[in-house]
Amino acid sequence: MPPKHYRAPGKKKEGNAAKYITRTKATKYLQVSLNTFRKLCILKGIFPRVPKKKFEGNHKTYYSMKDITFLAHEPLLEKLRQKRAHEKKVKKAKARKNKELAERLLNRMPTYKLDRLILERYPTFVDALRDLDDCLTMVHLFASLPAVEGERIQVKRIHNCRRLSQEWQAFISRTHSLRKTFISVKGIYYQAEVQGQKITWLTPHALQQVLTDDVDFNIMLTFLEFYETLLGFVNFKLYNSINVKYPPILDPRLEALAAELYALFRYVATGSTRKPAENQSISSTEEKKDSDEKMDTCVNESDLQLAQLQHQLPSNEPGALMQLLEDSNNDDDDVDQDTIECKTLFKNLKFFLSREVPREALLFIIPAFGGVVSWEGEGTPFEETDEDIAYQIVDRPTQGHKFLSRHYVQPQWVFDCVNARIILPADAYMVGMVPPPHLSPFVDDEAEGYMPEYAEAIKQLQATAKKNVMPLPDLDNQDLADPQNLIADGVMDRTQANEAAEERQKLQLLEKQYHDELKMEMSGITYSATLSNKKSENSGSEEMQHKDEVVVPVSTEKNDEDDRAKLYMSRKKRGLYEAIEISNQRKKDKVALLKERKRKALASKSG
Amino acid sequence: MGKEKYEESSSDEEVNSSSDVVEASSDEEVESSSDEVEASSDDVESSEDESSSDNEKVEESDSSEDEVAPRNTVGDIPLVEWHKDEEHIGYDIKGRKIKKQPRKDKLASFIEGADDPKNWRKIYDEYNDEEIELTKDEIKIIQRVISGRTPHAEVNPYEDYVDWFEYEDKGHPLSNAPEPKRRFIPSKWEQKRVANLVRKIRAGLIKVSDQNKEEEHNVYSLWTDDTDSVENKKRGGYVPAPKPKLPGHEEAYNPPVEYIPTAEEINSYELMYEEDRPKFIPRRYLNYRSVPAYDKGVKESFDRCLDQYLCPRTRKKRINIDPESLKPKLPSRKDLRPYPTTCYLEYRGHMGPVNCISVDPSGQWLASGSTDGTARVWEIETGRCLKIWEVGEVARQICWNPSPDRPILAVVLEYDVLLLNSGMGDIDIQTKMKELLHISEPGATEDAGDSKSAVTWIQHEKHDGIRMKHFKAVSSIEWHFKGDYFTTVVPSGDSKAILLHQLSKKHSETPFRKLGIPVTAVFHPSKKKFFVATKKFVHVYDLSKVEKIQKLETGVREISSISIHPGGENIIVGSKEGKMCWFDLELSTRPYKTLKVHSKDITRVTFHRTYPLFASASDDCTAYVFHSTVYSDLNQNPLIVPLEILRGHKPEHGRGVLDCKYHPRQPWLFTAGADSIIKLYCH
């Protein structure tokens, strides 16, 4: 009788050895090089697994056998093999100095498409949106890399990334689905909500990026290849959903001025309003639009002409763009409260960007929240001298000539307004001032246990703004300093209220002590006598202090109770309990550290 | 193919360009040709002749010019300088002077030149001092030379090669074979190849034009409505990559001040290990324009890529529960009263750590032994010290005889066990005790020793009792519940490690052989059973048959003490790693419950004799009180509830509470500490 786990040679494997395969063996199984395997894995989204038992050692990478057989049936594998064979042919031709053949072969490199893969990895559109974070971050990063011939990345691809990212931004801005923005050291984070999916991405600052040598661009480019295709299809679907033709045709004049985003806005705005049920106020536009629709049928020949026609129409009449935007706003009524709030934040406000302000970010954000924006340069919607401009965004030490009718604010103001969803007072963000701290909108301050000072200020402003909008009938406008009212308003959280209550109690205690001392002085008792009487004193003021006295034994009792319960737990549960306790403690320590730093900072400021 | 085309066209272009050149040159010739028209009218008749003579000229052109001798014979001298002032310019062949021609002034010569249409053809020969008029042919030759062609148009530089030699039928090494037929008919294989290519092109297998470059923008609606409805099932266990962490306040370009670490804190990061060090140190920039490009942006993106395709992914359940819900539901402590909670009395007097205590069965007296070499008896209710024995050595253990009419104390010293008369009880008892604790000298020695005596019973002179001298160090002592028998354990005693003694007969024996190193041994409280604890196991013996019944596996590292429930079916074992095991003998030989109670060694575990309580004492200066209900119903598991943690002793040389004992009738607990104090905890 052979042992239980004996397997006759040539017989089927069982268990982990049958379910998993190491990477080396997988490449052998697929008969591909490691590079090809890597590429396949990246494109197909296959990742290593952790088997229950690592049968070939701890230091190896294991793949699921199912994944590998899945790869073996992949048509892309065959394509990649063909490509490799083709590359060999080219190499051979070059080695034989047969330039002509080499060139001809190079022109005829086997190509593959990734659309099927995308559909396979993301069967529904929502799936694709859910996984879009990395895609957007990567595309935006590559869009900001230097488009220099001879670098490791093809210029064509960088331009493509740029185009895709701007199309995406135009869509987000048009549909007002941007929710949060954050300037970090790493770049600017954006969070948008599309079809109920929260999508967060990072764009680098608009500065020259450094290409480091410790990065393997082959891997990144493989990822990028997939992401470019994915974003292209996603953009197509999204543009379709708002009735805009994709790919967009841009005004070459604006494109030349590096204002592609603005050009896109205009394209999207005009495109999406091209609906049959539409009340058009301007007759001339109507005519042109009709002609547009006719021409749509014979798009292929006159695409460019059409595009120019479309762009001429709003630029001829300055109010036309706004009009069109409003029209389109009226017709989509199935939007949620959040979108409406976002849409109306900067409504009827005109912004002007100074030369030194990063244009792309603000050009993206401000229209996303309903504002109208212009900048210094050619092809802009309106000039700096426009009287209606409410805010001019500047980022310079001093502003020379000032219009009295507008506020001069730093860029951070826009980001903070967007995160707070109210128009913040511009005083703190004026030119040449150090702006208030910039807070991350992604942090839940209450869960974190620490609320920065400025966050509280913003909360109060939000509360007052809410009151102004819809005053509650039964609440008079009482002072905000009273914590009870704030709780009623839901402004202050409970911890704060507790703190306030404690403080009040302490104050009362001190007051009482002071009064007692005064009384004693009156009755002529010396200090040494009071010391001896302290005990009786304490018993006298027990009513006041009973809380403190109770608290101490309660805490030890609680401790005992904890210990008692811990004794009885199983080892597993105890471990879990302790781990939770440790993490809680860490959190508390962090908060304590922050408070300590804050205290020190305040002390150094005042002292 | 395209390339070829291109080349063809380029060659065409070359042709064109060359034709351009031709045209240009012909343009130049236009003027001269107009002259020619005039000339031709003169030369019409002689044109035939001329052309023929031209041909002749061509043949001897070079030599004929040389043959015409120059008129002037002075040679190649600078004429202008040497003959400037002379009237002649040289000599002719016969030696006659050649006179200078009369000079025309410049104006006259210019007017003459302007009048004369052939002036541009005239050249002044300084050497011969004459004006030469070039002929049209000469001009043509000059033009041809300038444009880099052969001087005479008639000369064909690419004449057909005339083979002057004859090879035919001369046996030359070149092939003699007749010209094959294939040279004269179109190739069949070429035709096939072309046909194949044509077929492939028509089938679209070969793309002639570069269509693929136009296909860049082919995006279409990939997700149609039916893909949304049809749930494409994913491969088993697809795990989407976790999303990157969202930034907190500290990552802002302008974070609040409290998020920026101080200089000292940043310096302290240097001392940390590489992996513990925070990856991101917050910094504050005072305005947006001063924020630099993030130099690790590309690298971080790359790392993310690596993570995505290299990191194994597994689904891990993130438990998000309230830690309070993990705690077991324990019965309320109020329902389990009475139990000891607060320190009621302290017994002070010992000068060193109190190793052991024992309560007398009546519950009136407390005996204690200490490292200061004394054993004492206290009155429990008052805390008064009644009696002190100077035993001279460290008292390791002390034990009252459980029988109420035998107030005897057994004290374990290093090698000896002293049986002392405590002096309690009335006169009858005292006389009995004196009889009991008297040894007639010779008998005792004989009783003990078969071959080599393990124990010798000797009368103690000083304290009026019995001294049992063991052959090796004694660790513990335990009385049988009837009070006649008792057992002592000699851990290093090998086969004589467990000794059973009978007090009435002053007799000792070693019934159990072949054990490990025993730690302690106890009697069953009602049956004829005997428990021996070795380091890891508890052996249960039947005393009547002297055989092993059970072996309990504790699973702890080293047992320190053991206690038997008064019912006799449950045992608790304390270990040196702070764990306590509860055994139900009817249930299993493995622990029913193991409690990790103390952080340090458990020194003693003990059951209460009447109340459902037990306790453990440990070196971490605490004593735990537990409730334990043992049900008579066998199906119901015993209920164990931790009740109270008793603190109060102070650590001394790393030791804490050394012993604990319950009062026999009251729910009181005595603890003996290394700080030489005995404490009484009451309810």
PDB file of N, CA, C and O in Angstrom, chain A residues 115 126 138 148 150 176 194 205 210 352 385 480-481 499 573:
ATOM      1  N   ASP A 115      -9.622  45.945 -27.819  1.00  0.00           N
ATOM      2  CA  ASP A 115     -11.015  46.208 -27.452  1.00  0.00           C
ATOM      3  C   ASP A 115     -11.692  44.983 -26.858  1.00  0.00           C
ATOM      4  O   ASP A 115     -12.435  45.073 -25.896  1.00  0.00           O
ATOM      5  N   VAL A 126     -19.883  50.003 -15.937  1.00  0.00           N
ATOM      6  CA  VAL A 126     -19.626  50.407 -14.550  1.00  0.00           C
ATOM      7  C   VAL A 126     -18.338  49.765 -14.036  1.00  0.00           C
ATOM      8  O   VAL A 126     -17.567  50.392 -13.309  1.00  0.00           O
ATOM      9  N   MET A 138      -2.333  57.487 -14.604  1.00  0.00           N
ATOM     10  CA  MET A 138      -1.234  57.183 -15.510  1.00  0.00           C
ATOM     11  C   MET A 138      -1.309  58.052 -16.767  1.00  0.00           C
ATOM     12  O   MET A 138      -0.301  58.612 -17.205  1.00  0.00           O
ATOM     13  N   VAL A 148       9.431  65.043 -26.235  1.00  0.00           N
ATOM     14  CA  VAL A 148      10.664  65.328 -26.955  1.00  0.00           C
ATOM     15  C   VAL A 148      11.026  64.112 -27.792  1.00  0.00           C
ATOM     16  O   VAL A 148      10.995  62.984 -27.300  1.00  0.00           O
ATOM     17  N   GLY A 150      13.200  61.393 -29.367  1.00  0.00           N
ATOM     18  CA  GLY A 150      14.450  60.796 -28.919  1.00  0.00           C
ATOM     19  C   GLY A 150      14.434  60.422 -27.458  1.00  0.00           C
ATOM     20  O   GLY A 150      15.321  59.734 -26.974  1.00  0.00           O
ATOM     21  N   HIS A 176     -20.639  68.499 -14.840  1.00  0.00           N
ATOM     22  CA  HIS A 176     -20.536  68.977 -13.452  1.00  0.00           C
ATOM     23  C   HIS A 176     -20.409  67.812 -12.482  1.00  0.00           C
ATOM     24  O   HIS A 176     -21.040  67.787 -11.440  1.00  0.00           O
ATOM     25  N   VAL A 194     -19.070  59.561 -11.483  1.00  0.00           N
ATOM     26  CA  VAL A 194     -19.689  59.247 -12.766  1.00  0.00           C
ATOM     27  C   VAL A 194     -20.477  57.967 -12.593  1.00  0.00           C
ATOM     28  O   VAL A 194     -19.925  56.947 -12.174  1.00  0.00           O
ATOM     29  N   HIS A 205       1.768  68.476 -11.116  1.00  0.00           N
ATOM     30  CA  HIS A 205       1.781  69.923 -11.286  1.00  0.00           C
ATOM     31  C   HIS A 205       2.265  70.254 -12.686  1.00  0.00           C
ATOM     32  O   HIS A 205       3.040  69.510 -13.279  1.00  0.00           O
ATOM     33  N   VAL A 210      10.514  64.971 -14.226  1.00  0.00           N
ATOM     34  CA  VAL A 210      11.838  64.371 -14.305  1.00  0.00           C
ATOM     35  C   VAL A 210      11.673  62.902 -14.662  1.00  0.00           C
ATOM     36  O   VAL A 210      10.896  62.188 -14.042  1.00  0.00           O
ATOM     37  N   PHE A 352     -11.165  85.472 -13.854  1.00  0.00           N
ATOM     38  CA  PHE A 352     -10.086  85.763 -14.785  1.00  0.00           C
ATOM     39  C   PHE A 352      -8.788  85.219 -14.205  1.00  0.00           C
ATOM     40  O   PHE A 352      -8.486  85.431 -13.035  1.00  0.00           O
ATOM     41  N   THR A 385     -10.211  93.522 -18.842  1.00  0.00           N
ATOM     42  CA  THR A 385     -10.857  94.773 -18.468  1.00  0.00           C
ATOM     43  C   THR A 385     -12.367  94.625 -18.299  1.00  0.00           C
ATOM     44  O   THR A 385     -13.053  95.596 -18.007  1.00  0.00           O
ATOM     45  N   LEU A 480     -23.579  81.706  17.760  1.00  0.00           N
ATOM     46  CA  LEU A 480     -23.013  80.395  17.447  1.00  0.00           C
ATOM     47  C   LEU A 480     -22.116  79.865  18.537  1.00  0.00           C
ATOM     48  O   LEU A 480     -21.750  78.708  18.559  1.00  0.00           O
ATOM     49  N   ALA A 481     -21.738  80.742  19.455  1.00  0.00           N
ATOM     50  CA  ALA A 481     -20.787  80.320  20.479  1.00  0.00           C
ATOM     51  C   ALA A 481     -21.400  79.310  21.433  1.00  0.00           C
ATOM     52  O   ALA A 481     -20.691  78.520  22.038  1.00  0.00           O
ATOM     53  N   GLU A 499     -16.035  68.595  25.412  1.00  0.00           N
ATOM     54  CA  GLU A 499     -14.885  69.408  25.815  1.00  0.00           C
ATOM     55  C   GLU A 499     -15.347  70.739  26.366  1.00  0.00           C
ATOM     56  O   GLU A 499     -14.893  71.198  27.424  1.00  0.00           O
ATOM     57  N   LYS A 573      -9.536  35.365  19.751  1.00  0.00           N
ATOM     58  CA  LYS A 573     -10.293  36.583  19.992  1.00  0.00           C
ATOM     59  C   LYS A 573      -9.467  37.586  20.769  1.00  0.00           C
ATOM     60  O   LYS A 573      -9.564  38.791  20.534  1.00  0.00           O
TER      61      LYS A 573
END
